[in-house]
mmCIF file of C-alpha atoms in Angstrom:
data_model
loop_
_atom_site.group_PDB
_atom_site.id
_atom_site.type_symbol
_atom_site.label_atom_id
_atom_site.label_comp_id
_atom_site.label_asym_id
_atom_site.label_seq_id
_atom_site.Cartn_x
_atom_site.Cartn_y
_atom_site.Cartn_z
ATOM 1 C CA UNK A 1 -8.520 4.000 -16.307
ATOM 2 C CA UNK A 2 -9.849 3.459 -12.943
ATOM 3 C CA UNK A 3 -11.584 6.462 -12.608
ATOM 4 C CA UNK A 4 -13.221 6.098 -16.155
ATOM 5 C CA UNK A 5 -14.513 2.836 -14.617
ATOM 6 C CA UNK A 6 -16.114 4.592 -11.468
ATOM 7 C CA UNK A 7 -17.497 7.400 -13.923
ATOM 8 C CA UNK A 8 -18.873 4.438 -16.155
ATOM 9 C CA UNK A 9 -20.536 2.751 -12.686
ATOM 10 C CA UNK A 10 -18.369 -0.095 -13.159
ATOM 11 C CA UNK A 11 -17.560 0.148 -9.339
ATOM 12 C CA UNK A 12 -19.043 2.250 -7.276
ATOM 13 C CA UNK A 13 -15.872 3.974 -5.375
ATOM 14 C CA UNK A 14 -12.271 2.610 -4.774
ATOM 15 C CA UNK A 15 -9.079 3.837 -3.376
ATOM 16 C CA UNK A 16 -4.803 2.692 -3.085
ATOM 17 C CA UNK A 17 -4.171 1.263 -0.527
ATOM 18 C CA UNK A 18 -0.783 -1.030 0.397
ATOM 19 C CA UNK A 19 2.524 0.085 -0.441
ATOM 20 C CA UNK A 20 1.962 2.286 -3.447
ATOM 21 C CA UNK A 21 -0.799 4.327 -0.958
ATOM 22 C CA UNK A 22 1.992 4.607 1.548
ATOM 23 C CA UNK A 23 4.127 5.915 -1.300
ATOM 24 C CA UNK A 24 1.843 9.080 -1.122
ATOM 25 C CA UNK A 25 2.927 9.557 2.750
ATOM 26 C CA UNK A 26 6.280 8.475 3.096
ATOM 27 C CA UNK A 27 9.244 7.394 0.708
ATOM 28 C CA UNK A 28 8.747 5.302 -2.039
ATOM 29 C CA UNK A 29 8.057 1.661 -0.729
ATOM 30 C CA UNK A 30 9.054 -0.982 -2.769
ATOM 31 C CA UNK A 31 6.572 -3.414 -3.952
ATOM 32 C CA UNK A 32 5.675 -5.660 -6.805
ATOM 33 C CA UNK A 33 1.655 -4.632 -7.656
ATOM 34 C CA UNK A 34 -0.606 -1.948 -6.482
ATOM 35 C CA UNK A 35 -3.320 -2.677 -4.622
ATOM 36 C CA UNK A 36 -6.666 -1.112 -5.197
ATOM 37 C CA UNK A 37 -9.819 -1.524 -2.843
ATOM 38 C CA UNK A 38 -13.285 -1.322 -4.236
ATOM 39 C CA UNK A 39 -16.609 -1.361 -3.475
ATOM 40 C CA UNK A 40 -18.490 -3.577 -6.678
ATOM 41 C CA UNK A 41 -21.299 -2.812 -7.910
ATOM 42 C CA UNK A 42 -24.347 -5.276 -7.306
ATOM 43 C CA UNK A 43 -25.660 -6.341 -10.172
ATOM 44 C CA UNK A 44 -29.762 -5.030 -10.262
ATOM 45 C CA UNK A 45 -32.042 -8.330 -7.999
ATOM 46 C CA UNK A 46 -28.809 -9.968 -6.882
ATOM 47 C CA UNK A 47 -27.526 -9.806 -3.347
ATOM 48 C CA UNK A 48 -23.837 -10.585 -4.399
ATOM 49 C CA UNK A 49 -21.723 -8.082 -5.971
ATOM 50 C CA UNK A 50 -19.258 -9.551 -8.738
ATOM 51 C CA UNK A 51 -15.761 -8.186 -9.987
ATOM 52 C CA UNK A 52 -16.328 -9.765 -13.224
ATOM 53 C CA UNK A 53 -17.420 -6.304 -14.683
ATOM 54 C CA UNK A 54 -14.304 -4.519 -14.043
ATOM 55 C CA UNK A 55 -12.307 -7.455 -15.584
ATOM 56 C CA UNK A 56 -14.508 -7.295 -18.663
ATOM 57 C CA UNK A 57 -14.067 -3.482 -18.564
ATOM 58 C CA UNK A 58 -10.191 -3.736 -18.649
ATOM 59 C CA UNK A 59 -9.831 -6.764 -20.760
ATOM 60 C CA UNK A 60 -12.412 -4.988 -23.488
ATOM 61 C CA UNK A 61 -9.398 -2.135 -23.746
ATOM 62 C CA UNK A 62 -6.808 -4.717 -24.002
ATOM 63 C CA UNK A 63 -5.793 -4.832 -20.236
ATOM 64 C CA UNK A 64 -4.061 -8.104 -19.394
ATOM 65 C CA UNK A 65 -4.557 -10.905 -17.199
ATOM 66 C CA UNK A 66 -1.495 -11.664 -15.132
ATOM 67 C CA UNK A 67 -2.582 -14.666 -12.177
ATOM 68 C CA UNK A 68 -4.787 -12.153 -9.847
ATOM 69 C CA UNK A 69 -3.214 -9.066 -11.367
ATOM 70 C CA UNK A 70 -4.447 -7.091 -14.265
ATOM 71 C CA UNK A 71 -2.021 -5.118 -15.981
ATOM 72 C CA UNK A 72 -2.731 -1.612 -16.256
ATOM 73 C CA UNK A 73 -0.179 0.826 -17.412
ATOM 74 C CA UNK A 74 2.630 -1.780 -16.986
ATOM 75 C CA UNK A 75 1.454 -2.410 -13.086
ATOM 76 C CA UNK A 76 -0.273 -5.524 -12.145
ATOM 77 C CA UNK A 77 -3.022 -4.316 -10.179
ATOM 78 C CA UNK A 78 -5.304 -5.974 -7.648
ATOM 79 C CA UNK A 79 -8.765 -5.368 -6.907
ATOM 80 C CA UNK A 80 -9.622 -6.146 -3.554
ATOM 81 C CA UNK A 81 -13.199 -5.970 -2.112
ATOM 82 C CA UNK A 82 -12.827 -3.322 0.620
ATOM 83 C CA UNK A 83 -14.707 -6.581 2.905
ATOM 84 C CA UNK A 84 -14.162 -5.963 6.425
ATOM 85 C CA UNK A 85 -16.050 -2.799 8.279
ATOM 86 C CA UNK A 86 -12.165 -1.282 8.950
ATOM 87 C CA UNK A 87 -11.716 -1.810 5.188
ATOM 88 C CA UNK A 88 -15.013 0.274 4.663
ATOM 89 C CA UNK A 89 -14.239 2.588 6.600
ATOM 90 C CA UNK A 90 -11.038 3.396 4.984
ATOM 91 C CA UNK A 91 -12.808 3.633 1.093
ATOM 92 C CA UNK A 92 -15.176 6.348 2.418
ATOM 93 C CA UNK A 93 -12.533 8.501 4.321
ATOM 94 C CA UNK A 94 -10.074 8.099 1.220
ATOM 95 C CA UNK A 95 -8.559 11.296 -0.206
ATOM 96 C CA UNK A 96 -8.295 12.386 -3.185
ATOM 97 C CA UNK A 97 -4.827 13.369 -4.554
ATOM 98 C CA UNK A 98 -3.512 15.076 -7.909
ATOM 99 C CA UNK A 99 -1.018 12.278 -9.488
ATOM 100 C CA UNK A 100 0.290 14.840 -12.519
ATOM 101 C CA UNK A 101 -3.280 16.217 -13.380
ATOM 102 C CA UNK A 102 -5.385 12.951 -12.701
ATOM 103 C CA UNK A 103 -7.205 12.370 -9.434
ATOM 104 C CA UNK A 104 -6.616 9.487 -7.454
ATOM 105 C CA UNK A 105 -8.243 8.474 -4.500
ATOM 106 C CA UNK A 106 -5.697 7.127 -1.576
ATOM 107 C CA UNK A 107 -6.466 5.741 1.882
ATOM 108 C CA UNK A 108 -5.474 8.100 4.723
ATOM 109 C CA UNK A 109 -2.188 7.763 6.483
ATOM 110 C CA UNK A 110 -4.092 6.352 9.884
ATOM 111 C CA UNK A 111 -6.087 4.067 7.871
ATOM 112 C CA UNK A 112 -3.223 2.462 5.956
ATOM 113 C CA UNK A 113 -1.425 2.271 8.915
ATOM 114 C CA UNK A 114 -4.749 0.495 10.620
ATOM 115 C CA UNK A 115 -4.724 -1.891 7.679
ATOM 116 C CA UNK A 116 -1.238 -2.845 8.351
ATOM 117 C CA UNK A 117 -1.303 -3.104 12.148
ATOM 118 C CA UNK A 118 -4.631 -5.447 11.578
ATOM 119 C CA UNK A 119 -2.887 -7.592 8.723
ATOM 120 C CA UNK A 120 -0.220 -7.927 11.590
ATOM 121 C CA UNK A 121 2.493 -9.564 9.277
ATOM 122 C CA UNK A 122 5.836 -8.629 9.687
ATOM 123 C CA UNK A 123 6.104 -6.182 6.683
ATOM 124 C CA UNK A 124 3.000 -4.894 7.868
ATOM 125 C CA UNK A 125 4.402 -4.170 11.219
ATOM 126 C CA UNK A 126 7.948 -2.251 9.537
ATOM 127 C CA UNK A 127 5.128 -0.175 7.560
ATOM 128 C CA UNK A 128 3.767 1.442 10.604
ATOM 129 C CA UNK A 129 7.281 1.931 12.360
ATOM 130 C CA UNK A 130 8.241 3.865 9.051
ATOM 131 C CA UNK A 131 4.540 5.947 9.533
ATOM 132 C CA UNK A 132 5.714 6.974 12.862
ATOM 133 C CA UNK A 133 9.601 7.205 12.284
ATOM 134 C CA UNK A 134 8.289 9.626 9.275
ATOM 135 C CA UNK A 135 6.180 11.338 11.629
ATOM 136 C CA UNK A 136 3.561 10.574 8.772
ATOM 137 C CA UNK A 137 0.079 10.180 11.186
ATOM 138 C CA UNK A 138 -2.065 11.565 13.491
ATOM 139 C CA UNK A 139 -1.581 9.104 16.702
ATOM 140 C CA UNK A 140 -5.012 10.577 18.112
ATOM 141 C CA UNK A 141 -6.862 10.222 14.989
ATOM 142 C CA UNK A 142 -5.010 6.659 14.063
ATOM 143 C CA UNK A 143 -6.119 5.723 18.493
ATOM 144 C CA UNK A 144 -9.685 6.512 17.219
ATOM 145 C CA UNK A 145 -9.760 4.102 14.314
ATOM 146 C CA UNK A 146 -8.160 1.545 16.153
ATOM 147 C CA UNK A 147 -10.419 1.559 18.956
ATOM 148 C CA UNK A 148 -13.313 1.359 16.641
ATOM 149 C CA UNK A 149 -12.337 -2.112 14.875
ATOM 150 C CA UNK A 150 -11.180 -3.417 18.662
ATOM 151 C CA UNK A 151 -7.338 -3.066 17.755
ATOM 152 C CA UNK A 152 -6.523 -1.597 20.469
ATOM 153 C CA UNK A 153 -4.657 -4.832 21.716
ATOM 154 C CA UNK A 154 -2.616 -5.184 18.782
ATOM 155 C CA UNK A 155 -1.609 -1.443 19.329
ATOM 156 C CA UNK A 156 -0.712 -2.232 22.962
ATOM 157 C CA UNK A 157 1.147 -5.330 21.796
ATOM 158 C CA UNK A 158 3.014 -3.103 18.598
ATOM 159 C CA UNK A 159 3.860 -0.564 21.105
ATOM 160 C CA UNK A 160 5.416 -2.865 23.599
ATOM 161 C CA UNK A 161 7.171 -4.732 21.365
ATOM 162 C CA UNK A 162 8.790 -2.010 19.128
ATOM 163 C CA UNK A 163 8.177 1.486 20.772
ATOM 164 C CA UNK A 164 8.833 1.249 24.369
ATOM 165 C CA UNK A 165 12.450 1.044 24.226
ATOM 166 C CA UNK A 166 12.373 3.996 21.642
ATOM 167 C CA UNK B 1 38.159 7.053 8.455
ATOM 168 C CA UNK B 2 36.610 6.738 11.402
ATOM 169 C CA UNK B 3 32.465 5.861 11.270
ATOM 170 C CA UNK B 4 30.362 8.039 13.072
ATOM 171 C CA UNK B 5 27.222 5.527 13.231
ATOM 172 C CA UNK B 6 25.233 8.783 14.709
ATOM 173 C CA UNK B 7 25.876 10.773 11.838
ATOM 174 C CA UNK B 8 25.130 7.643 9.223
ATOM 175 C CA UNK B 9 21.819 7.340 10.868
ATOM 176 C CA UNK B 10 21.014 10.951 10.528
ATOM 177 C CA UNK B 11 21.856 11.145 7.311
ATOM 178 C CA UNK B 12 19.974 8.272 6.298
ATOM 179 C CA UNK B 13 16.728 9.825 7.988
ATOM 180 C CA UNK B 14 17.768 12.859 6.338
ATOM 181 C CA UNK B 15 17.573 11.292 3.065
ATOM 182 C CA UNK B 16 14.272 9.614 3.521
ATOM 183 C CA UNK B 17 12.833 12.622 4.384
ATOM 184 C CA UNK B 18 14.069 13.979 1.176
ATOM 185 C CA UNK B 19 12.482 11.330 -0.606
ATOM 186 C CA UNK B 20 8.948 11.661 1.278
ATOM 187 C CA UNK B 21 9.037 15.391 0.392
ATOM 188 C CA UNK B 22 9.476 14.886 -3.475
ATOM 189 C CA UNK B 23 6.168 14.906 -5.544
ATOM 190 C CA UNK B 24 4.031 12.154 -5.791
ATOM 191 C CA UNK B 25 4.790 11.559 -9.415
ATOM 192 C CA UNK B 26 8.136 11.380 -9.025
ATOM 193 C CA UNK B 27 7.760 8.623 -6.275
ATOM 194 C CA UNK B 28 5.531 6.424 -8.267
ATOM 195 C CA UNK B 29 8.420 6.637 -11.103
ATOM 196 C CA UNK B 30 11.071 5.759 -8.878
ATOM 197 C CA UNK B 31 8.879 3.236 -7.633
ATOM 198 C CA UNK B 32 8.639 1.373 -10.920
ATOM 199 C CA UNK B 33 12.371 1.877 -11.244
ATOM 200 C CA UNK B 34 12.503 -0.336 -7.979
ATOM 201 C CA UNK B 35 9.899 -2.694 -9.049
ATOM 202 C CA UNK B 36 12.092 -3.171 -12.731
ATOM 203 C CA UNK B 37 14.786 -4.130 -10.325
ATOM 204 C CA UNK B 38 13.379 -6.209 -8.315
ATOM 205 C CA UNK B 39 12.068 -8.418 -10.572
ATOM 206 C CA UNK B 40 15.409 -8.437 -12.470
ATOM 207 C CA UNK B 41 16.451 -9.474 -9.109
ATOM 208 C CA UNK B 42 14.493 -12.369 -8.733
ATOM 209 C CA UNK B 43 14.474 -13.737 -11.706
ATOM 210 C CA UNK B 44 18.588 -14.075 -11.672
ATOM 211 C CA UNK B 45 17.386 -15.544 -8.086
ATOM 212 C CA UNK B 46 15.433 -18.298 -9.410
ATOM 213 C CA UNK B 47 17.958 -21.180 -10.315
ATOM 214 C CA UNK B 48 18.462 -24.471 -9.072
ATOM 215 C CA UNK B 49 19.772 -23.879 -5.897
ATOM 216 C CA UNK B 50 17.905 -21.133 -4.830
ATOM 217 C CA UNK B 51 14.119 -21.554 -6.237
ATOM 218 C CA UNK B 52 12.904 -23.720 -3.484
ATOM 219 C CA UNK B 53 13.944 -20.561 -0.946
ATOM 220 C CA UNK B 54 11.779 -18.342 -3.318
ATOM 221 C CA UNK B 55 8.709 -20.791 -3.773
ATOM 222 C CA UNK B 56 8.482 -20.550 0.061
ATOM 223 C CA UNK B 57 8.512 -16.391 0.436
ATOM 224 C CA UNK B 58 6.065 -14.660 1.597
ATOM 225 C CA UNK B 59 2.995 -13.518 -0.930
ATOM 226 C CA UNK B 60 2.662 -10.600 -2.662
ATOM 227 C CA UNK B 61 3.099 -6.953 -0.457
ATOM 228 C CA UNK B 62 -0.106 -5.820 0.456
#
């Protein structure tokens, strides 16, 4: 469904991210919705770009409403403007992996592990243990992202307060 | 019995490995299995005594 809607230039590109795009890395990772970043498309002589299309496009095939969820498949899904230059980043490195047949684009390891470390809660925080308990990411690469969206503080402060006695 | 805790903990990483390695698909089903349960979960959680605790969790994973 989502990719019809990027075909149809309903959004312009998108990608999991959240637990269900960790799912793709490490064991499954229970959560309640999927989360699914997106660039919207900006309507032709207006500077701000709107998610009302992609609502109308999933409530025109009978997609429900569900608070800030729309059902899709039987999974309330959340569109989430990728907003934040990390966030960005992240939608144009995506990858694209083969879910039975159909494509779906997924955040990297490093950047969903970036995403958590910045979001800094504490679920977050046991989401990027689990990356590097799984040996799931590429430390260099994920140093490199950091250091480019001035984390590298909250890396210092993750590492002290859950790797050093490791 | 006596409880190795070593070999627990190995086993368990063991198994999560096992569960990493299995294809995608087959995650994503076992992760609606969990979500099912979860739910079913909470919503025996939410009587009387206990629905102020859930009004006050945390939102939504990310």
């Amino acid at each position: 469904m989502i990719n019809t809607m990027q075909a149809d230039g309903v959004l312009e590109r998108y990608a999991i991210g959240g637990a269900v795009g960790a799912t793709f890395y490490l064991e499954p990772v229970a959560t309640l919705d999927v989360d699914v970043f997106v660039e919207f498309h900006t309507e032709p002589g207006s500077q701000i770009a709107s998610p009302e299309p992609i609502f109308k496009f999933l409530h025109d095939r009978g997609c429900p409403m569900e608070n800030e969820h729309v059902v899709i498949a039987g999974w309330p899904v959340r569109f989430l403007p990728a907003g934040s230059p990390l966030l960005q980043e992240a939608l144009a490195a995506a990858v694209e992996k083969d879910v039975d047949g159909t494509p779906a684009r997924v955040f990297t390891a490093e950047h969903i592990a970036a995403v958590a470390l910045e979001t800094g809660r504490a679920k977050d925080k046991a989401r990027v243990l689990q990356f590097i308990e799984a040996d799931a990411l590429d430390l260099e690469r994920l140093q490199e992202i950091l250091s480019r969206h001035g984390l590298g503080g909250d890396w210092q402060q993750f590492e002290r307060q859950f790797l050093k006695q490791r | 019995m006596k409880l190795d805790r070593t070999r627990v903990l190995e086993r368990k990483r063991a198994f999560r490995r096992q569960l990493a390695a299995l294809p995608i698909a087959e995650k994503l089903r076992m992760l609606d299995a969990l979500r099912v349960r979860t739910l079913a979960i909470r919503r025996a959680s939410i009587s009387g005594a206990t629905k102020k605790a859930v009004d006050q969790e945390a939102p939504p994973d990310r």
